[in-house]
Short mmCIF file of C-alpha atoms and ligand atoms in Angstrom, two decimals:
data_model
loop_
_atom_site.label_atom_id
_atom_site.label_comp_id
_atom_site.label_asym_id
_atom_site.label_seq_id
_atom_site.Cartn_x
_atom_site.Cartn_y
_atom_site.Cartn_z
CA MET D 1 20.73 -45.21 20.92
CA PRO D 2 22.71 -46.72 17.92
CA PRO D 3 26.56 -46.53 18.03
CA ILE D 4 28.05 -43.27 16.88
CA HIS D 5 29.39 -44.63 13.65
CA LEU D 6 25.98 -45.80 12.52
CA ILE D 7 24.58 -42.36 13.21
CA TRP D 8 27.41 -40.86 11.21
CA PHE D 9 26.80 -43.30 8.34
CA ALA D 10 23.05 -42.34 8.34
CA ALA D 11 23.88 -38.71 8.28
CA ALA D 12 26.45 -39.19 5.68
CA THR D 13 24.05 -41.08 3.44
CA LEU D 14 21.42 -38.35 3.83
CA LEU D 15 23.66 -35.41 3.32
CA GLY D 16 26.15 -36.61 0.77
CA SER D 17 28.97 -38.96 1.47
CA PRO D 18 32.57 -37.83 2.19
CA ALA D 19 33.50 -39.40 -1.15
CA LEU D 20 31.64 -36.47 -2.86
CA ALA D 21 33.39 -33.90 -0.78
CA GLN D 22 34.45 -32.10 -3.99
CA GLU D 23 30.74 -31.23 -4.68
CA LYS D 24 29.82 -27.81 -3.43
CA VAL D 25 27.13 -28.27 -0.77
CA LEU D 26 25.87 -26.69 2.32
CA ASN D 27 23.99 -28.50 5.05
CA LEU D 28 21.28 -26.30 6.58
CA TYR D 29 19.42 -27.21 9.74
CA SER D 30 16.36 -24.99 9.82
CA ALA D 31 13.44 -24.54 12.12
CA ARG D 32 11.71 -22.43 9.48
CA HIS D 33 9.78 -23.87 6.58
CA TYR D 34 7.72 -21.61 4.40
CA GLN D 35 6.39 -21.21 0.86
CA THR D 36 9.04 -18.74 -0.09
CA ASP D 37 11.89 -20.99 0.92
CA GLU D 38 12.16 -22.73 -2.49
CA ALA D 39 12.98 -19.38 -4.19
CA LEU D 40 15.25 -18.34 -1.32
CA TYR D 41 17.48 -21.48 -1.44
CA SER D 42 17.40 -22.02 -5.31
CA ASN D 43 18.58 -18.40 -5.82
CA PHE D 44 21.59 -19.11 -3.65
CA THR D 45 22.36 -22.23 -5.59
CA ARG D 46 22.02 -20.38 -8.88
CA GLN D 47 24.46 -17.63 -7.70
CA THR D 48 27.06 -19.86 -6.12
CA GLY D 49 26.75 -23.34 -7.48
CA ILE D 50 26.41 -24.55 -3.86
CA ARG D 51 23.64 -27.03 -3.36
CA ILE D 52 21.64 -26.88 -0.08
CA ASN D 53 20.76 -29.93 1.89
CA ARG D 54 17.86 -29.02 4.10
CA ILE D 55 17.10 -30.71 7.39
CA GLU D 56 13.91 -29.11 8.74
CA GLY D 57 12.42 -29.81 12.17
CA LYS D 58 11.02 -28.24 15.31
CA GLU D 59 13.31 -25.71 16.97
CA ASP D 60 14.02 -27.69 20.15
CA GLU D 61 14.34 -31.12 18.18
CA LEU D 62 16.96 -29.56 15.84
CA LEU D 63 18.98 -28.09 18.67
CA GLU D 64 18.93 -31.55 20.44
CA ARG D 65 20.02 -33.18 17.15
CA ILE D 66 22.97 -30.85 16.70
CA LYS D 67 24.02 -31.41 20.28
CA ASN D 68 23.75 -35.16 19.98
CA GLU D 69 25.66 -35.41 16.64
CA GLY D 70 28.56 -33.42 18.32
CA ALA D 71 31.75 -33.18 16.39
CA ASN D 72 30.32 -35.49 13.76
CA SER D 73 27.48 -33.18 12.95
CA PRO D 74 27.16 -32.50 9.18
CA ALA D 75 25.27 -29.18 9.91
CA ASP D 76 26.91 -26.03 8.70
CA VAL D 77 24.27 -23.45 9.40
CA PHE D 78 21.49 -23.50 12.10
CA ILE D 79 18.46 -21.27 11.63
CA THR D 80 15.78 -20.93 14.29
CA VAL D 81 13.34 -18.44 15.74
CA ASP D 82 13.46 -16.51 18.94
CA ALA D 83 16.62 -14.80 20.43
CA ALA D 84 16.32 -17.08 23.48
CA ARG D 85 16.70 -20.14 21.36
CA LEU D 86 19.63 -18.56 19.44
CA ALA D 87 21.23 -17.63 22.77
CA GLN D 88 20.76 -21.17 24.11
CA ALA D 89 22.57 -22.63 21.05
CA ASP D 90 25.23 -20.05 21.64
CA ALA D 91 25.52 -20.82 25.39
CA LEU D 92 25.98 -24.48 24.44
CA GLY D 93 29.03 -23.34 22.38
CA LEU D 94 27.46 -24.57 19.10
CA PHE D 95 28.11 -21.38 17.12
CA ALA D 96 31.41 -20.16 15.66
CA ALA D 97 32.18 -16.40 15.58
CA VAL D 98 31.82 -14.97 12.14
CA LYS D 99 33.75 -11.96 11.02
CA SER D 100 32.04 -10.55 7.98
CA LYS D 101 32.19 -6.99 6.84
CA ARG D 102 29.08 -7.51 4.75
CA LEU D 103 27.02 -8.75 7.58
CA GLU D 104 28.27 -5.98 9.90
CA GLU D 105 27.37 -3.39 7.38
CA ARG D 106 23.95 -4.75 6.41
CA ILE D 107 22.60 -5.87 9.87
CA PRO D 108 22.06 -3.28 12.50
CA ALA D 109 24.33 -3.76 15.55
CA HIS D 110 21.42 -4.45 18.03
CA LEU D 111 20.22 -7.29 15.77
CA ARG D 112 23.33 -9.48 15.86
CA SER D 113 25.75 -10.89 18.44
CA THR D 114 29.25 -12.03 17.85
CA ASP D 115 28.19 -15.55 17.01
CA TRP D 116 24.76 -15.28 15.39
CA PHE D 117 22.72 -12.90 13.17
CA ALA D 118 19.11 -11.90 13.05
CA PHE D 119 17.62 -11.95 9.57
CA SER D 120 14.08 -10.87 10.40
CA THR D 121 12.10 -9.32 13.13
CA ARG D 122 8.70 -9.75 14.68
CA ALA D 123 7.03 -7.57 17.34
CA ARG D 124 5.09 -8.66 20.54
CA VAL D 125 2.06 -6.46 20.67
CA ILE D 126 -1.17 -6.06 22.58
CA LEU D 127 -4.50 -6.93 21.04
CA TYR D 128 -7.92 -5.94 22.59
CA ASN D 129 -11.62 -6.57 21.96
CA LYS D 130 -12.96 -3.35 20.56
CA ALA D 131 -16.33 -3.74 22.30
CA ALA D 132 -14.94 -4.58 25.64
CA VAL D 133 -11.64 -2.71 26.21
CA ASN D 134 -10.65 0.96 25.69
CA PRO D 135 -7.30 1.10 23.81
CA ASP D 136 -6.06 3.90 26.14
CA ASP D 137 -6.11 1.38 28.97
CA VAL D 138 -3.71 -0.90 27.22
CA ARG D 139 -1.04 1.43 25.73
CA ASN D 140 1.89 -0.23 27.65
CA TYR D 141 2.77 -3.84 28.74
CA GLU D 142 2.59 -2.42 32.25
CA ASP D 143 -1.00 -1.79 31.80
CA LEU D 144 -1.87 -5.37 31.54
CA ALA D 145 -1.27 -5.60 35.31
CA ASN D 146 -3.81 -2.85 36.12
CA PRO D 147 -6.65 -4.23 38.30
CA LYS D 148 -8.99 -2.51 35.74
CA LEU D 149 -8.42 -5.41 33.56
CA LYS D 150 -9.41 -8.02 36.06
CA GLY D 151 -10.80 -11.24 34.35
CA LYS D 152 -9.85 -9.87 31.05
CA VAL D 153 -6.25 -11.05 30.27
CA CYS D 154 -5.51 -14.22 28.30
CA VAL D 155 -1.94 -15.08 27.37
CA ARG D 156 -0.01 -18.27 26.45
CA SER D 157 2.31 -20.02 29.01
CA GLY D 158 4.91 -18.06 30.84
CA ALA D 159 7.35 -20.75 30.11
CA HIS D 160 7.15 -20.09 26.27
CA PRO D 161 10.29 -18.44 24.99
CA TYR D 162 8.29 -15.52 23.45
CA ASN D 163 7.06 -14.42 26.85
CA LEU D 164 10.41 -15.24 28.54
CA SER D 165 12.15 -12.88 26.02
CA LEU D 166 9.49 -10.25 26.74
CA GLY D 167 10.11 -10.72 30.51
CA SER D 168 13.79 -10.40 29.95
CA ALA D 169 13.35 -7.03 28.18
CA LEU D 170 10.98 -5.92 30.95
CA ILE D 171 13.62 -6.86 33.60
CA HIS D 172 16.22 -4.73 31.60
CA HIS D 173 13.93 -1.72 31.38
CA LEU D 174 11.91 -1.80 34.69
CA GLY D 175 14.11 -3.88 37.01
CA GLU D 176 13.37 -7.34 38.71
CA GLN D 177 11.07 -6.11 41.31
CA LYS D 178 8.84 -4.05 39.06
CA THR D 179 8.63 -7.12 36.56
CA GLU D 180 7.67 -9.35 39.29
CA GLU D 181 4.85 -6.91 40.50
CA TRP D 182 3.81 -6.82 36.86
CA ALA D 183 3.76 -10.57 36.46
CA LYS D 184 1.72 -11.05 39.63
CA GLY D 185 -0.78 -8.30 38.47
CA LEU D 186 -0.94 -9.98 35.09
CA VAL D 187 -1.81 -13.34 36.54
CA ALA D 188 -4.36 -11.68 38.95
CA ASN D 189 -6.16 -10.30 35.76
CA PHE D 190 -6.29 -13.73 33.94
CA ALA D 191 -9.60 -14.66 32.31
CA ARG D 192 -8.46 -18.29 32.24
CA ALA D 193 -5.38 -20.32 32.86
CA PRO D 194 -2.85 -20.07 29.93
CA LYS D 195 -3.54 -22.62 27.15
CA GLY D 196 -2.72 -22.65 23.41
CA GLY D 197 -0.70 -20.39 21.34
CA ASP D 198 -0.79 -16.83 20.29
CA THR D 199 -3.49 -17.48 17.57
CA ASP D 200 -5.72 -19.10 20.19
CA GLN D 201 -5.52 -16.09 22.29
CA ILE D 202 -6.47 -13.78 19.52
CA ARG D 203 -9.38 -15.86 18.65
CA ALA D 204 -10.53 -15.88 22.33
CA VAL D 205 -10.32 -12.15 22.41
CA ALA D 206 -12.27 -11.88 19.24
CA ALA D 207 -14.92 -14.15 20.65
CA GLY D 208 -15.24 -12.04 23.81
CA GLU D 209 -13.86 -14.75 25.98
CA CYS D 210 -10.95 -12.44 26.87
CA GLY D 211 -10.58 -8.74 26.56
CA VAL D 212 -6.98 -8.37 25.88
CA THR D 213 -3.85 -10.51 24.95
CA ILE D 214 -0.32 -10.38 23.83
CA SER D 215 0.83 -11.80 20.41
CA ASN D 216 3.66 -11.89 17.80
CA THR D 217 2.76 -9.76 14.87
CA TYR D 218 3.12 -12.60 12.21
CA TYR D 219 0.15 -14.44 13.81
CA ILE D 220 -1.96 -11.26 13.33
CA ALA D 221 -0.75 -10.98 9.63
CA ARG D 222 -1.57 -14.60 9.03
CA LEU D 223 -5.19 -14.13 10.33
CA LEU D 224 -5.57 -10.92 8.23
CA ARG D 225 -4.34 -12.77 5.17
CA SER D 226 -6.24 -15.97 5.86
CA ASP D 227 -8.45 -17.42 3.13
CA LYS D 228 -10.93 -18.31 5.82
CA PRO D 229 -13.61 -15.56 6.13
CA ALA D 230 -14.07 -16.46 9.84
CA ASP D 231 -10.50 -15.44 10.56
CA ARG D 232 -10.71 -12.17 8.81
CA GLN D 233 -14.02 -11.48 10.57
CA ALA D 234 -12.49 -12.25 13.89
CA MET D 235 -9.73 -9.71 13.13
CA GLU D 236 -12.54 -6.98 12.61
CA LYS D 237 -13.34 -7.38 16.26
CA VAL D 238 -9.94 -6.75 17.58
CA GLY D 239 -7.67 -3.63 17.63
CA VAL D 240 -3.90 -3.80 17.76
CA VAL D 241 -1.67 -1.62 20.01
CA TRP D 242 2.02 -0.91 19.60
CA PRO D 243 3.07 -1.10 23.33
CA ASN D 244 5.26 1.41 25.01
CA GLN D 245 5.57 4.01 22.27
CA LYS D 246 6.33 6.74 24.80
CA SER D 247 8.90 4.82 26.72
CA PHE D 248 11.32 2.00 25.62
CA GLY D 249 9.35 0.89 22.43
CA THR D 250 7.70 -2.31 21.42
CA HIS D 251 9.50 -5.51 22.20
CA ILE D 252 10.91 -7.24 19.13
CA ASN D 253 12.21 -10.66 18.60
CA VAL D 254 13.95 -12.35 15.72
CA SER D 255 14.55 -15.27 13.41
CA GLY D 256 18.12 -15.84 12.86
CA GLY D 257 21.05 -18.17 12.61
CA GLY D 258 24.75 -18.72 12.67
CA LEU D 259 27.65 -20.79 11.52
CA LEU D 260 28.21 -23.95 13.52
CA LYS D 261 31.54 -24.62 15.14
CA THR D 262 31.79 -28.14 13.69
CA ALA D 263 30.59 -27.02 10.12
CA PRO D 264 32.33 -29.13 7.48
CA HIS D 265 31.73 -26.47 4.81
CA LYS D 266 32.55 -23.14 6.67
CA GLU D 267 33.32 -21.07 3.55
CA ALA D 268 29.86 -22.03 2.01
CA ALA D 269 28.19 -21.37 5.38
CA VAL D 270 29.55 -17.78 5.54
CA LEU D 271 28.62 -17.20 1.99
CA PHE D 272 25.02 -18.37 2.81
CA LEU D 273 24.75 -16.11 5.72
CA GLU D 274 25.93 -13.14 3.72
CA TYR D 275 23.48 -14.15 1.04
CA LEU D 276 20.68 -13.93 3.53
CA ALA D 277 21.38 -10.28 4.09
CA ASP D 278 20.98 -9.45 0.36
CA ASP D 279 17.79 -7.33 -0.42
CA GLU D 280 16.13 -10.02 -2.43
CA ALA D 281 16.78 -12.88 0.06
CA GLN D 282 15.80 -10.56 2.86
CA ALA D 283 12.39 -10.03 1.25
CA TYR D 284 11.93 -13.78 0.82
CA PHE D 285 13.11 -14.54 4.37
CA ALA D 286 10.75 -11.90 5.87
CA ASN D 287 7.71 -12.57 3.81
CA GLY D 288 8.03 -16.39 4.47
CA ASN D 289 6.70 -15.73 7.94
CA ASN D 290 5.14 -12.27 7.66
CA GLU D 291 8.14 -10.66 9.37
CA TRP D 292 10.21 -7.49 8.63
CA PRO D 293 13.64 -7.63 7.04
CA VAL D 294 16.53 -6.64 9.24
CA VAL D 295 18.28 -4.84 6.35
CA LYS D 296 16.74 -1.35 5.86
CA SER D 297 17.03 -1.21 2.03
CA ALA D 298 15.12 -4.60 1.60
CA ALA D 299 11.50 -3.99 0.69
CA ALA D 300 9.25 -6.78 1.84
CA LYS D 301 5.91 -5.32 0.73
CA ASN D 302 3.49 -7.04 3.04
CA PRO D 303 0.14 -5.29 2.98
CA ALA D 304 -1.09 -7.11 6.04
CA LEU D 305 1.84 -5.89 8.09
CA GLU D 306 1.65 -2.44 6.46
CA SER D 307 -1.97 -2.10 7.55
CA LEU D 308 -0.75 -2.23 11.16
CA GLY D 309 1.19 1.07 10.69
CA SER D 310 4.60 1.98 11.79
CA PHE D 311 5.99 1.87 15.28
CA LYS D 312 8.87 2.48 17.58
CA ALA D 313 10.76 -0.72 18.27
CA ASP D 314 12.88 -1.40 21.32
CA SER D 315 16.44 -1.05 20.48
CA LEU D 316 17.70 -3.37 23.11
CA ASN D 317 20.41 -5.68 21.62
CA VAL D 318 18.86 -9.07 20.92
CA GLY D 319 21.91 -10.78 21.93
CA THR D 320 21.44 -9.62 25.48
CA LEU D 321 17.87 -10.64 25.73
CA SER D 322 18.90 -14.08 26.93
CA LYS D 323 20.84 -12.60 29.94
CA ASN D 324 17.48 -12.34 31.86
CA THR D 325 15.44 -15.31 30.64
CA ALA D 326 16.33 -17.52 33.62
CA THR D 327 15.42 -14.78 36.05
CA ALA D 328 12.21 -14.03 34.02
CA GLN D 329 11.26 -17.79 34.24
CA LYS D 330 11.79 -17.67 38.13
CA ILE D 331 9.73 -14.53 38.41
CA PHE D 332 6.81 -15.95 36.17
CA ASP D 333 7.00 -19.18 38.31
CA ARG D 334 6.70 -17.30 41.46
CA ALA D 335 3.83 -15.24 40.07
CA GLY D 336 1.97 -18.47 39.13
CA TRP D 337 2.25 -17.78 35.34
CA ARG D 338 2.45 -21.38 34.23
FE1 FE A 401 5.56 -18.61 16.59
#
């Protein structure tokens, strides 16, 4: 590893040197990168005169980078996906508390913590092969552990944050013991050992290799909107269920971000977070990844998502989701959900 001052020099060169401190800039570390980002960021610059330096990378790499840069990090705002990752950054003490009336008014209380804010939501739903599975057999997450589905379940690794956050929600609603029984039943129903991401599972369900799976909604929307006919044909073979509509509601997760404790441009950072809660910015942010805006008045107009219909979402606070992720990991490990 090079000495600290060299890292700082490299960062300063990249992100605007201290000599130019007068210039209004914001250094954004983002794990999101979508087509709508250009409009999202340039509108902020047009409104405020603040230029955005973007550092984009994979979720875990960016978090590592901010940690390693320490007090010298040029990062002002960190944006990433999944409440478990946001909570991890929070647990490392990377975020500073933001007191903003605007954000409190715009973002529902269950979609923010004291230190970070959700800016879009996605749901984790059940998909089934229409020819092989009766949707009435898969109305709830709990149903996936029913021996009726033996040899039919495909799902990505139990170590992935999406499943750990789901496990955390289940622990909250069902308790540890029932969640463990569920995980064991789920594993006993596996059609194959976990491999690949959510999209791979959906394709396997469409191909009949599996009967049922769990996926985030934006992967479904991507396939529905795909310019490859094979993707759209695959989606005709699968049905989507909003889980747990008669109990706690479908598990949702978020994309979000916060102000970093070491931010050199704190004022600009708070302005940017507030900007992300504006109606227009909300639509860009949500549409970039086929998600839903967190602000009610923002219209995202996404026909693929709308085609899935409306649903009752779990209202569990996303800031508390992380409380049970370590327990969820232990439970999944014991159940053999690798
Ligand atoms: Fe994803």
